[in-house]
CSV table of C-alpha atoms and ligand atoms in Angstrom, one decimal:
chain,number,residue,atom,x,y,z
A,1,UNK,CA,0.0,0.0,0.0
A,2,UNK,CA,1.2,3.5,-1.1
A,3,UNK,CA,1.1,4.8,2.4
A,4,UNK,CA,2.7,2.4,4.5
A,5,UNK,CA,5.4,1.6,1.9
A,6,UNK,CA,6.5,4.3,-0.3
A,7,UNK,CA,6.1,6.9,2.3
A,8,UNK,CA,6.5,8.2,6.1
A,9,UNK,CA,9.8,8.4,8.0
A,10,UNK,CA,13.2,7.5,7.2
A,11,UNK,CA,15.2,6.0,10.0
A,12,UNK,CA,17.0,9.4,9.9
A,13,UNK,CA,13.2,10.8,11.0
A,14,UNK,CA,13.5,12.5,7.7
A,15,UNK,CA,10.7,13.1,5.4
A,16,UNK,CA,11.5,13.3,1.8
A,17,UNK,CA,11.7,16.3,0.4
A,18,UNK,CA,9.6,18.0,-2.4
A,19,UNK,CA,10.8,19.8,-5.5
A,20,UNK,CA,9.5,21.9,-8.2
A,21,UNK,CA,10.2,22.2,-11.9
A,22,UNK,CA,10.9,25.3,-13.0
A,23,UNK,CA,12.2,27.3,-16.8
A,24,UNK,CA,10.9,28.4,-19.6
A,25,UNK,CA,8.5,27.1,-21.9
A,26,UNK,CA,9.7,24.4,-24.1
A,27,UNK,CA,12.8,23.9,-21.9
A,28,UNK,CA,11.7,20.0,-21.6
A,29,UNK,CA,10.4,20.3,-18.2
A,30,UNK,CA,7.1,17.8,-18.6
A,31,UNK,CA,9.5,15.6,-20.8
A,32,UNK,CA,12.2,15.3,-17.9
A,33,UNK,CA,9.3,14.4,-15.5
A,34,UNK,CA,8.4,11.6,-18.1
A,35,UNK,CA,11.6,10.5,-18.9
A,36,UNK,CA,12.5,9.9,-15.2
A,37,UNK,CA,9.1,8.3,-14.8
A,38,UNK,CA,8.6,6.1,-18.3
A,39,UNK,CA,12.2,5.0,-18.0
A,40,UNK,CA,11.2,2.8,-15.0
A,41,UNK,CA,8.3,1.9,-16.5
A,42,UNK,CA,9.5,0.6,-19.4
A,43,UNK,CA,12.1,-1.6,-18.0
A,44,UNK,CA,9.8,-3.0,-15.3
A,45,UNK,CA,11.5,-1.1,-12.8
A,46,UNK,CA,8.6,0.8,-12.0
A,47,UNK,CA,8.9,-0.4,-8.2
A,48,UNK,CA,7.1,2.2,-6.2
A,49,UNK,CA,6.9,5.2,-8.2
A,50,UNK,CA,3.6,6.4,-7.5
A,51,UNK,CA,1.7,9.3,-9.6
A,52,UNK,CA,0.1,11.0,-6.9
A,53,UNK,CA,-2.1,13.8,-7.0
A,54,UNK,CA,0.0,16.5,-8.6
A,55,UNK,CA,3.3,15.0,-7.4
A,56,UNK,CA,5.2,12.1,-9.0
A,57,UNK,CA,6.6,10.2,-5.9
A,58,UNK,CA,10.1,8.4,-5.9
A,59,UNK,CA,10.9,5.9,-3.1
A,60,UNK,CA,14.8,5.8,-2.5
A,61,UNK,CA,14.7,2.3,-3.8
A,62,UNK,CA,13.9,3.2,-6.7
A,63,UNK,CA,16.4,6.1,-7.0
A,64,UNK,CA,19.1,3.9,-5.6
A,65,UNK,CA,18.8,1.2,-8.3
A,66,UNK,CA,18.7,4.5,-11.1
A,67,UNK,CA,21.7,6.1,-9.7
A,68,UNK,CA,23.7,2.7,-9.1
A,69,UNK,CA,26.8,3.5,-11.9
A,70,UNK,CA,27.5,6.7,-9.9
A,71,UNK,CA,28.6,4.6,-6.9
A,72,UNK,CA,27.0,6.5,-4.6
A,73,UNK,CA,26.7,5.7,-0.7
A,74,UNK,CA,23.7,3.0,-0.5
A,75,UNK,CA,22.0,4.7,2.5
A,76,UNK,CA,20.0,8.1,0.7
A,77,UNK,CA,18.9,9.5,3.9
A,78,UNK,CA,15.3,10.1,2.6
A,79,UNK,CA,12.5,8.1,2.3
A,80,UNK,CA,11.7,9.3,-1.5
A,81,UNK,CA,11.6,12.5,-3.2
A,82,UNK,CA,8.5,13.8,-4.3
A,83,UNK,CA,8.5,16.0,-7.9
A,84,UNK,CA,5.3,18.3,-8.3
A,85,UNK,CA,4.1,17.6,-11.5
A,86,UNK,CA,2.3,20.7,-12.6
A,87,UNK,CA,5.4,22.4,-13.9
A,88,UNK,CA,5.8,26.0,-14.2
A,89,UNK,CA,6.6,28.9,-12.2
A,90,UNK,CA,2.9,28.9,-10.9
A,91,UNK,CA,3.3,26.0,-8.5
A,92,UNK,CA,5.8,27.6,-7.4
A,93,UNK,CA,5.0,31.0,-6.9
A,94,UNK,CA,1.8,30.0,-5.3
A,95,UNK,CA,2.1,27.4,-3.1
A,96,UNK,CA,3.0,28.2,0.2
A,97,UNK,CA,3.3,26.1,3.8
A,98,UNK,CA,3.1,27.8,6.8
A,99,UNK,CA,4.9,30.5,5.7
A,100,UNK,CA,7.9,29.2,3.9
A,101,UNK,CA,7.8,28.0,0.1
A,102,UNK,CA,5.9,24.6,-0.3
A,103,UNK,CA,9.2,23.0,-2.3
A,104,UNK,CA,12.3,22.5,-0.5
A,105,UNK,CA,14.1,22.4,-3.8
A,106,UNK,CA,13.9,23.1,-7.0
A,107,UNK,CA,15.3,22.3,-10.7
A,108,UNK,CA,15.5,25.2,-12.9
A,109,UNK,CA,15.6,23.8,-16.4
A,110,UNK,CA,17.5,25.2,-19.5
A,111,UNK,CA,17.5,24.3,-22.9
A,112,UNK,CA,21.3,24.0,-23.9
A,113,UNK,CA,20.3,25.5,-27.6
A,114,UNK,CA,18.6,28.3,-26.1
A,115,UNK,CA,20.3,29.4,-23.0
A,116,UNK,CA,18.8,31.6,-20.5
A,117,UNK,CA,15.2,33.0,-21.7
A,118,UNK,CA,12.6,35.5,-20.1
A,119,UNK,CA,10.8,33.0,-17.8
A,120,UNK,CA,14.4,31.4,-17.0
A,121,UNK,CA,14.9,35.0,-15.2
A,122,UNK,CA,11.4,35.1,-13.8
A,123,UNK,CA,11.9,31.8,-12.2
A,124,UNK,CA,15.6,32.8,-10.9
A,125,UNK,CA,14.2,35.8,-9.7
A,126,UNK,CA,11.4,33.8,-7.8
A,127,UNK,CA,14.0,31.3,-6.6
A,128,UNK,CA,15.8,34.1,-5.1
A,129,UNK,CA,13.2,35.9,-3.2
A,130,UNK,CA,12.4,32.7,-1.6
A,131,UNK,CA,15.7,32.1,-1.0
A,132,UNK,CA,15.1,28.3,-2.6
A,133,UNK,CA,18.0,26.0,-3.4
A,134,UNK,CA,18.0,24.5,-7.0
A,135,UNK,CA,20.0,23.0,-9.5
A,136,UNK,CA,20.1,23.7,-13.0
A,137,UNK,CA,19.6,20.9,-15.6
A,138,UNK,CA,20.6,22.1,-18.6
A,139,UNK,CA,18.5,20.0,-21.0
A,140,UNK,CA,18.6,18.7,-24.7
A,141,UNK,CA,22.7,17.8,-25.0
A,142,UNK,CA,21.3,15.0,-27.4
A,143,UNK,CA,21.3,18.2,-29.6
A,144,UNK,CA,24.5,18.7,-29.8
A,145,UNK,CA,25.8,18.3,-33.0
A,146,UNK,CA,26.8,14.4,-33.5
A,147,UNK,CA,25.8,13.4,-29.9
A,148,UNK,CA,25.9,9.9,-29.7
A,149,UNK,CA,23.1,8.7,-27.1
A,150,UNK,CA,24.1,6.5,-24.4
A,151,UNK,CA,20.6,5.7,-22.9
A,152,UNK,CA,20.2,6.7,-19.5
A,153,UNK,CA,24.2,7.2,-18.3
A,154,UNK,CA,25.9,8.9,-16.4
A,155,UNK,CA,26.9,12.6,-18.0
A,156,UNK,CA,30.1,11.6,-17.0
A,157,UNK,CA,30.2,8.4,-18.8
A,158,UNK,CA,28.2,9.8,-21.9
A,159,UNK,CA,30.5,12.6,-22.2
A,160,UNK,CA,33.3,10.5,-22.5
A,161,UNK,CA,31.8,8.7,-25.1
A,162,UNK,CA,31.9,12.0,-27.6
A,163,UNK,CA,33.7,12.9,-29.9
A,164,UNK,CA,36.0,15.8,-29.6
A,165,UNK,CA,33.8,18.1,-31.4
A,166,UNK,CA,30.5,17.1,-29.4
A,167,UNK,CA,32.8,18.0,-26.4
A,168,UNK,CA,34.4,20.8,-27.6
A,169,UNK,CA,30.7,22.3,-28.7
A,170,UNK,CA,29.6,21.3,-25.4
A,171,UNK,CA,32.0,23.6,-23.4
A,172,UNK,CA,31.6,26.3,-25.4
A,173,UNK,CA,27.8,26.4,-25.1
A,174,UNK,CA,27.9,25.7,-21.2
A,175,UNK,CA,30.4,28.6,-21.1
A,176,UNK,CA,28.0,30.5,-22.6
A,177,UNK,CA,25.7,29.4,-19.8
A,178,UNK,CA,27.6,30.2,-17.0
A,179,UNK,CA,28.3,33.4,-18.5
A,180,UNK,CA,24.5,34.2,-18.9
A,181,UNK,CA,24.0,33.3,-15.4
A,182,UNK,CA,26.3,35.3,-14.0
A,183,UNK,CA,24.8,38.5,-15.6
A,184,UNK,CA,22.3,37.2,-13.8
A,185,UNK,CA,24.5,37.6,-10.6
A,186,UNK,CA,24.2,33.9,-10.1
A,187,UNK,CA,27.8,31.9,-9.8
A,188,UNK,CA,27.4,28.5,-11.5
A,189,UNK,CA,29.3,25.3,-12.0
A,190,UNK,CA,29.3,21.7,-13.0
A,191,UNK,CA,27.4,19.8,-10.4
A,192,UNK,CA,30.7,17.1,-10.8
A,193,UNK,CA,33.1,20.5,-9.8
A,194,UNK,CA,31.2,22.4,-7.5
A,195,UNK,CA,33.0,22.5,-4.8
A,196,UNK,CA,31.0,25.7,-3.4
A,197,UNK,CA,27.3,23.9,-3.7
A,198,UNK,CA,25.5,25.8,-1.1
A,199,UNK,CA,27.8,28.4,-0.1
A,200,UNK,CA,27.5,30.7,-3.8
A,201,UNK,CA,28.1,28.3,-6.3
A,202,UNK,CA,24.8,26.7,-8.4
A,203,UNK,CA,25.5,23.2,-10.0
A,204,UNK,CA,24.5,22.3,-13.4
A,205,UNK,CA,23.7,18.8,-14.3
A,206,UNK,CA,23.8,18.8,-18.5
A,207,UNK,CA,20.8,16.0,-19.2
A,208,UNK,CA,18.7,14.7,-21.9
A,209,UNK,CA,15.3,14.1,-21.1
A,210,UNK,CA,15.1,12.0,-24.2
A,211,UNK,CA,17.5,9.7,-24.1
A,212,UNK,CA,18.2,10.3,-20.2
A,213,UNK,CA,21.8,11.0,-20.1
A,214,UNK,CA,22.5,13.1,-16.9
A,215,UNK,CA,18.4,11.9,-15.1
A,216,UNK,CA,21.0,9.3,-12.4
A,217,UNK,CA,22.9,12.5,-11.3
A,218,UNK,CA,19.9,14.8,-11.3
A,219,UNK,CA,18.2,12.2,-9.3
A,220,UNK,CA,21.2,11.5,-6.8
A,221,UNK,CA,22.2,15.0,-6.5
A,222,UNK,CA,18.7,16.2,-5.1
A,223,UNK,CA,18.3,13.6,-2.8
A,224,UNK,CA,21.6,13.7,-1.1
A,225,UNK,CA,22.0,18.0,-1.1
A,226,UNK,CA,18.1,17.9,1.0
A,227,UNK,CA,19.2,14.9,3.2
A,228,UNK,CA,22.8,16.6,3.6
A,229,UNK,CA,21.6,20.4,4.2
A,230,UNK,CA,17.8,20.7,5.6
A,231,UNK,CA,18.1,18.1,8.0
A,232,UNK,CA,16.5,20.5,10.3
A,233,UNK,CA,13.6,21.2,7.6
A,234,UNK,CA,12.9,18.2,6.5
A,235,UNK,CA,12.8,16.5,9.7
A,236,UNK,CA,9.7,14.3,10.5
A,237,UNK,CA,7.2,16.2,12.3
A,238,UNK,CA,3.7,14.9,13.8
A,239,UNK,CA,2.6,18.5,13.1
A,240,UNK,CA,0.0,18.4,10.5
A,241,UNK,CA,1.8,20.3,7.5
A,242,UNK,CA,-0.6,20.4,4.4
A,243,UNK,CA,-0.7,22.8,1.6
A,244,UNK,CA,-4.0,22.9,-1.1
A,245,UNK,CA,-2.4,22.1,-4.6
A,246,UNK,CA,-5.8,22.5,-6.5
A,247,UNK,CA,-9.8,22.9,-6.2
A,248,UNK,CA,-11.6,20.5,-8.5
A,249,UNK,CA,-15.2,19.4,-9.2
A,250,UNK,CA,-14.8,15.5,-9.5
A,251,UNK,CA,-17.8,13.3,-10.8
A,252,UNK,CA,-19.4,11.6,-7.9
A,253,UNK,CA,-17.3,13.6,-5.3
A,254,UNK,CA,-18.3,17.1,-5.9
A,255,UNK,CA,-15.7,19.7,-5.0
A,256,UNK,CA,-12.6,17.9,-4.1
A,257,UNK,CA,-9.3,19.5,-3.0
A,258,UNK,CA,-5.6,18.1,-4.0
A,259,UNK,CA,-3.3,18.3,-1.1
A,260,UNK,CA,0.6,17.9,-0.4
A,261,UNK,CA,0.6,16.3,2.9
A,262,UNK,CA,4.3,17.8,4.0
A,263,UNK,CA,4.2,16.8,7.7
A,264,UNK,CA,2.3,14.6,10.1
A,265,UNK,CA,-0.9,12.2,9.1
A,266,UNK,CA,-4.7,13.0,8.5
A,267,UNK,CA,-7.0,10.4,9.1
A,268,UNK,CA,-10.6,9.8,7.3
A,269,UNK,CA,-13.0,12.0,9.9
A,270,UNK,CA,-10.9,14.6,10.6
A,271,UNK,CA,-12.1,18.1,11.6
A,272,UNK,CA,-10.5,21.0,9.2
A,273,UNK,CA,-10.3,24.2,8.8
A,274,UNK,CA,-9.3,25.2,5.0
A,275,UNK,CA,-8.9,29.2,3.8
A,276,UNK,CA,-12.0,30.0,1.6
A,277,UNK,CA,-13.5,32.8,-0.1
A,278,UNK,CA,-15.6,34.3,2.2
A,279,UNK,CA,-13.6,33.3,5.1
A,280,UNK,CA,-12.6,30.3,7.4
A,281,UNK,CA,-14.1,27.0,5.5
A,282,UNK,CA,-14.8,24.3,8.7
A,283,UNK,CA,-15.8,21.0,7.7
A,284,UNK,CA,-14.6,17.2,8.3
A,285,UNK,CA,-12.8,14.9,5.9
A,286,UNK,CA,-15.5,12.5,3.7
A,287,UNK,CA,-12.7,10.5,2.2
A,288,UNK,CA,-8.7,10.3,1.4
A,289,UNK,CA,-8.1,9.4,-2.1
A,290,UNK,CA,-5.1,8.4,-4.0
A,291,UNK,CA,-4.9,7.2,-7.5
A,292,UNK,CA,-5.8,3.4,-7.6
A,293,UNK,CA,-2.2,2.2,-7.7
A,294,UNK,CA,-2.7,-0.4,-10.3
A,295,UNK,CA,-4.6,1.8,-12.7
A,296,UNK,CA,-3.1,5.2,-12.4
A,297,UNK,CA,-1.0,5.4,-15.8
A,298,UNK,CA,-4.0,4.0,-17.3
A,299,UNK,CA,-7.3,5.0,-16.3
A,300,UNK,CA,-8.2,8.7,-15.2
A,301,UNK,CA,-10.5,9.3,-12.1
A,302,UNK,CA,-10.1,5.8,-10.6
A,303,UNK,CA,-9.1,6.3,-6.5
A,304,UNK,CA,-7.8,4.1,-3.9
A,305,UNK,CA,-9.4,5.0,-0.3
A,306,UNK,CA,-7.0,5.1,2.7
A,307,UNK,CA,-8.4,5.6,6.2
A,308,UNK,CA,-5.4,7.5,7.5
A,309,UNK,CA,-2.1,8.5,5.0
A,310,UNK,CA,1.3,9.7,6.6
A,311,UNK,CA,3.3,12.7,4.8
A,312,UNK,CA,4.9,12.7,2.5
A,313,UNK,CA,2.1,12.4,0.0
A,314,UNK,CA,-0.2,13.9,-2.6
A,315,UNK,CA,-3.9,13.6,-1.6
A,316,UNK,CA,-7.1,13.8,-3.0
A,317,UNK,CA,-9.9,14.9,-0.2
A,318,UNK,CA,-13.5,15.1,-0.4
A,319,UNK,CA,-15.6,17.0,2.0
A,320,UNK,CA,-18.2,19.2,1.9
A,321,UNK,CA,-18.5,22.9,1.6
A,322,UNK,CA,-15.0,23.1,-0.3
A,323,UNK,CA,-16.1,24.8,-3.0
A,324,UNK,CA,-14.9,28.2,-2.2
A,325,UNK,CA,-11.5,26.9,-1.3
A,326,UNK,CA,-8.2,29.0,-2.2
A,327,UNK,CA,-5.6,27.4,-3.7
A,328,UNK,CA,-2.1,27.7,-2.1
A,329,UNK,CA,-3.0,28.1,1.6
A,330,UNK,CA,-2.5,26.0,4.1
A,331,UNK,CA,-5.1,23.1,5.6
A,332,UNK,CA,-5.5,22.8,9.3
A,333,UNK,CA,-6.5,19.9,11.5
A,334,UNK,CA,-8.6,20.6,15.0
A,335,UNK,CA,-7.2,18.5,17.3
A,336,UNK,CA,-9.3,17.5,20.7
A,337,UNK,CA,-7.1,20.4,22.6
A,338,UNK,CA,-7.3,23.0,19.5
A,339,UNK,CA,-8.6,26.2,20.1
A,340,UNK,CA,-11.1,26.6,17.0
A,341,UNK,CA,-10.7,30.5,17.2
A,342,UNK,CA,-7.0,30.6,17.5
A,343,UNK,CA,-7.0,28.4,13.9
A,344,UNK,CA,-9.6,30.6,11.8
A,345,UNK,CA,-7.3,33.1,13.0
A,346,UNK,CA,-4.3,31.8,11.3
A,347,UNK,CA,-6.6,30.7,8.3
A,348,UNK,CA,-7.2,34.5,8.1
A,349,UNK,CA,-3.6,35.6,8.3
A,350,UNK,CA,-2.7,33.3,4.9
A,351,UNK,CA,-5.7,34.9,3.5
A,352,UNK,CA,-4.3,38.3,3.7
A,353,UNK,CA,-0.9,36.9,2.5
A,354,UNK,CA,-3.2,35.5,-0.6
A,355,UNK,CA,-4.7,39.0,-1.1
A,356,UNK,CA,-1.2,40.4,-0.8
A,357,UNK,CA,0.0,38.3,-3.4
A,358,UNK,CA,-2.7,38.9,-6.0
A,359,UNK,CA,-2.1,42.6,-5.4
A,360,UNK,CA,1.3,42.4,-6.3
A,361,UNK,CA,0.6,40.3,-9.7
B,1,LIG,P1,8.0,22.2,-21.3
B,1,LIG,O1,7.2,23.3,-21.9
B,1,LIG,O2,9.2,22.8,-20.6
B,1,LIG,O3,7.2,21.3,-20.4
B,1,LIG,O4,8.7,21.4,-22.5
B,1,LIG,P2,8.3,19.9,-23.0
B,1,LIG,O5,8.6,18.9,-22.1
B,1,LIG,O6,6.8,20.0,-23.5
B,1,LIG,O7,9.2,19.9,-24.3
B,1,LIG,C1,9.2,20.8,-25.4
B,1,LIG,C2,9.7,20.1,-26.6
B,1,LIG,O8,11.1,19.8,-26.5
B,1,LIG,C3,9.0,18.8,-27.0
B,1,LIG,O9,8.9,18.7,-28.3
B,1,LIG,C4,10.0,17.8,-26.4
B,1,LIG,O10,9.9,16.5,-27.1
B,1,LIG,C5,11.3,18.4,-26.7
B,1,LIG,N1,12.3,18.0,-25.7
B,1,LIG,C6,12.3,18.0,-24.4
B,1,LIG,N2,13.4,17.6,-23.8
B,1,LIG,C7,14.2,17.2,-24.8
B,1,LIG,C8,15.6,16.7,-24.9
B,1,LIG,O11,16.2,16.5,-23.9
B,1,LIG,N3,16.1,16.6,-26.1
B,1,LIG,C9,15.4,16.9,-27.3
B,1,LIG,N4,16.0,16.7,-28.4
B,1,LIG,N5,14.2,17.3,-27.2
B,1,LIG,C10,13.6,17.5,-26.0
């Protein structure tokens, strides 16, 4: 079952953490997410990837077996990663959790042909104001002129099987790059040579989302930089931690919400309080829905029921009265010692922050 297997604690008592995909249209960012999904599938290695509501999630088993070539230490930390799957600066922007950005981390994604473009700045510039850790894959070296594709490798081990023009052509358009980005007033590096990741220096990881060159270091690097840095912020908390992801009218369920459970568990029955239009939205959970495990790549709208679900995960809920619910705010749970008031109060304070934000836009 999703919730007791693919999710919860790590013996570390560390969640897993959750990242965004940010860049520019056309950058390749839905085709990454598919590549480091249909990959698995394909080869039967599908072990444990779940498609959950708006999230893709990746158990460390499954990232362990990816990221084998690259040697990397067996023991990942985290339980998984999750990857929001609605890419695009909006998830981003948008989602908050209790204050602080909803993603832990994200990947900013470049087209190599193209280099930095307007909504590559618009992300950095988000990235920056939230003061968000990402990466930079810098997508589409099958491109490259002569690349010879070396199907899900390494980038160290598919570079080395180029020739010396592919390579030559490669450095001069990551130079490029790294120039770009400094203008930008960002310092950047190859992931492989960073030796400043975290104190200044960005890493790149060069990638091919179609023939997956580059997907095992992406994979590896983001799970060991959150395990290795945000200890503190990604450590398992009882806490209920929840963020709305989307409100949607679902046949047979009426208004549903989709959730990123961050922290703690919510249980079938439980008493919420979610920011609505007109105010404070109380009302009690009808039913927690995941996509039916064995049918998600295949049919749409077809749910598995859980009676309680442990972070991290993406969650369909069903309740009633949701249908004036504001996307991007937080969820709260009334616990038998909660003080009702002191919760609409805090409901109120991300409404403001809501307002806030439209105003700025
Ligand atoms: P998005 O708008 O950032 O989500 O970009 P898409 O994933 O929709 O990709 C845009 C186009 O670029 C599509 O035609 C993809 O097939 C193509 N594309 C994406 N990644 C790669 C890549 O690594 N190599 C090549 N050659 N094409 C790619």
């Amino acid at each position: 079952r999703i919730s007791e297997e693919t999710s919860g604690r790590s013996e570390y008592n560390l969640r897993s953490p959750i990242c965004c995909i940010m860049g520019h249209v056309d950058t390749g960012k839905t085709k990454l997410l598919d590549c480091i999904r249909g990959t698995n599938v394909q080869e039967g290695e599908a072990g444990g990837i779940t498609q959950q509501i708006g999230a893709t999630y990746f158990p460390a088993e499954n990232i362990r077996k990816r990221t084998k070539e690259l040697k990397a230490d067996a023991n990942l930390k985290v339980p998984g990663l999750l990857v929001i799957d609605t890419p695009g600066h909006e998830s981003f922007a948008s989602l908050r959790s209790r204050g602080s950005g909803l993603c832990d981390m994200a990947i900013l994604v470049v087209d190599i042909m193209h280099r930095l473009e307007r909504q590559t700045v618009e992300s950095l510039n988000l990235l920056k104001m939230r003061n968000t850790n990402f990466v930079i894959a810098l997508n589409k070296v099958d491109r490259l002129y002569g690349w010879k594709a070396c199907d899900n490798a390494s980038i160290v081990k598919a570079m080395k099987q180029q020739s010396r023009d592919v390579q030559s052509e490669f450095r001069m358009r990551l130079t490029q790059v790294v120039t770009e980005f400094k203008e930008q007033g960002i310092n950047t590096e190859l992931y492989y040579k960073n030796r400043d990741m975290g104190k200044g220096t960005f890493s790149i990881v060069p990638a091919s989302a179609i023939s997956g060159e580059g997907i095992p270091d992406l994979l590896l690097l983001l799970v060991q930089w959150t395990a290795k840095t945000m200890a503190e912020r990604l450590t398992y908390s009882n806490e209920v931690q929840c963020t709305v992801l989307e409100v949607k009218v679902v046949e047979g369920h009426g208004t549903t919400i989709d959730v990123i459970l961050v922290n703690g568990v919510l249980r079938d029955g439980d008493q919420i309080v979610v920011c609505g239009m007109q105010g404070p939205i109380v009302t009690s959970i009808r039913s927690l829905l995941t996509p039916d495990a064995m049918k998600e790549l295949r049919v749409k709208g077809s749910y598995e029921h859980h009676k309680e679900i442990k972070a991290v995960q993406g969650i369909k809920i069903t309740a009633q009265g949701l249908e004036h619910a504001i996307t991007g705010t937080s969820l709260y749970v009334v616990g038998p010692d909660d003080d009702m008031e002191g919760i609409k109060e805090a409901v109120k304070g991300d409404m403001r922050s809501v307002m806030s934000r439209v105003d700025k836009c």
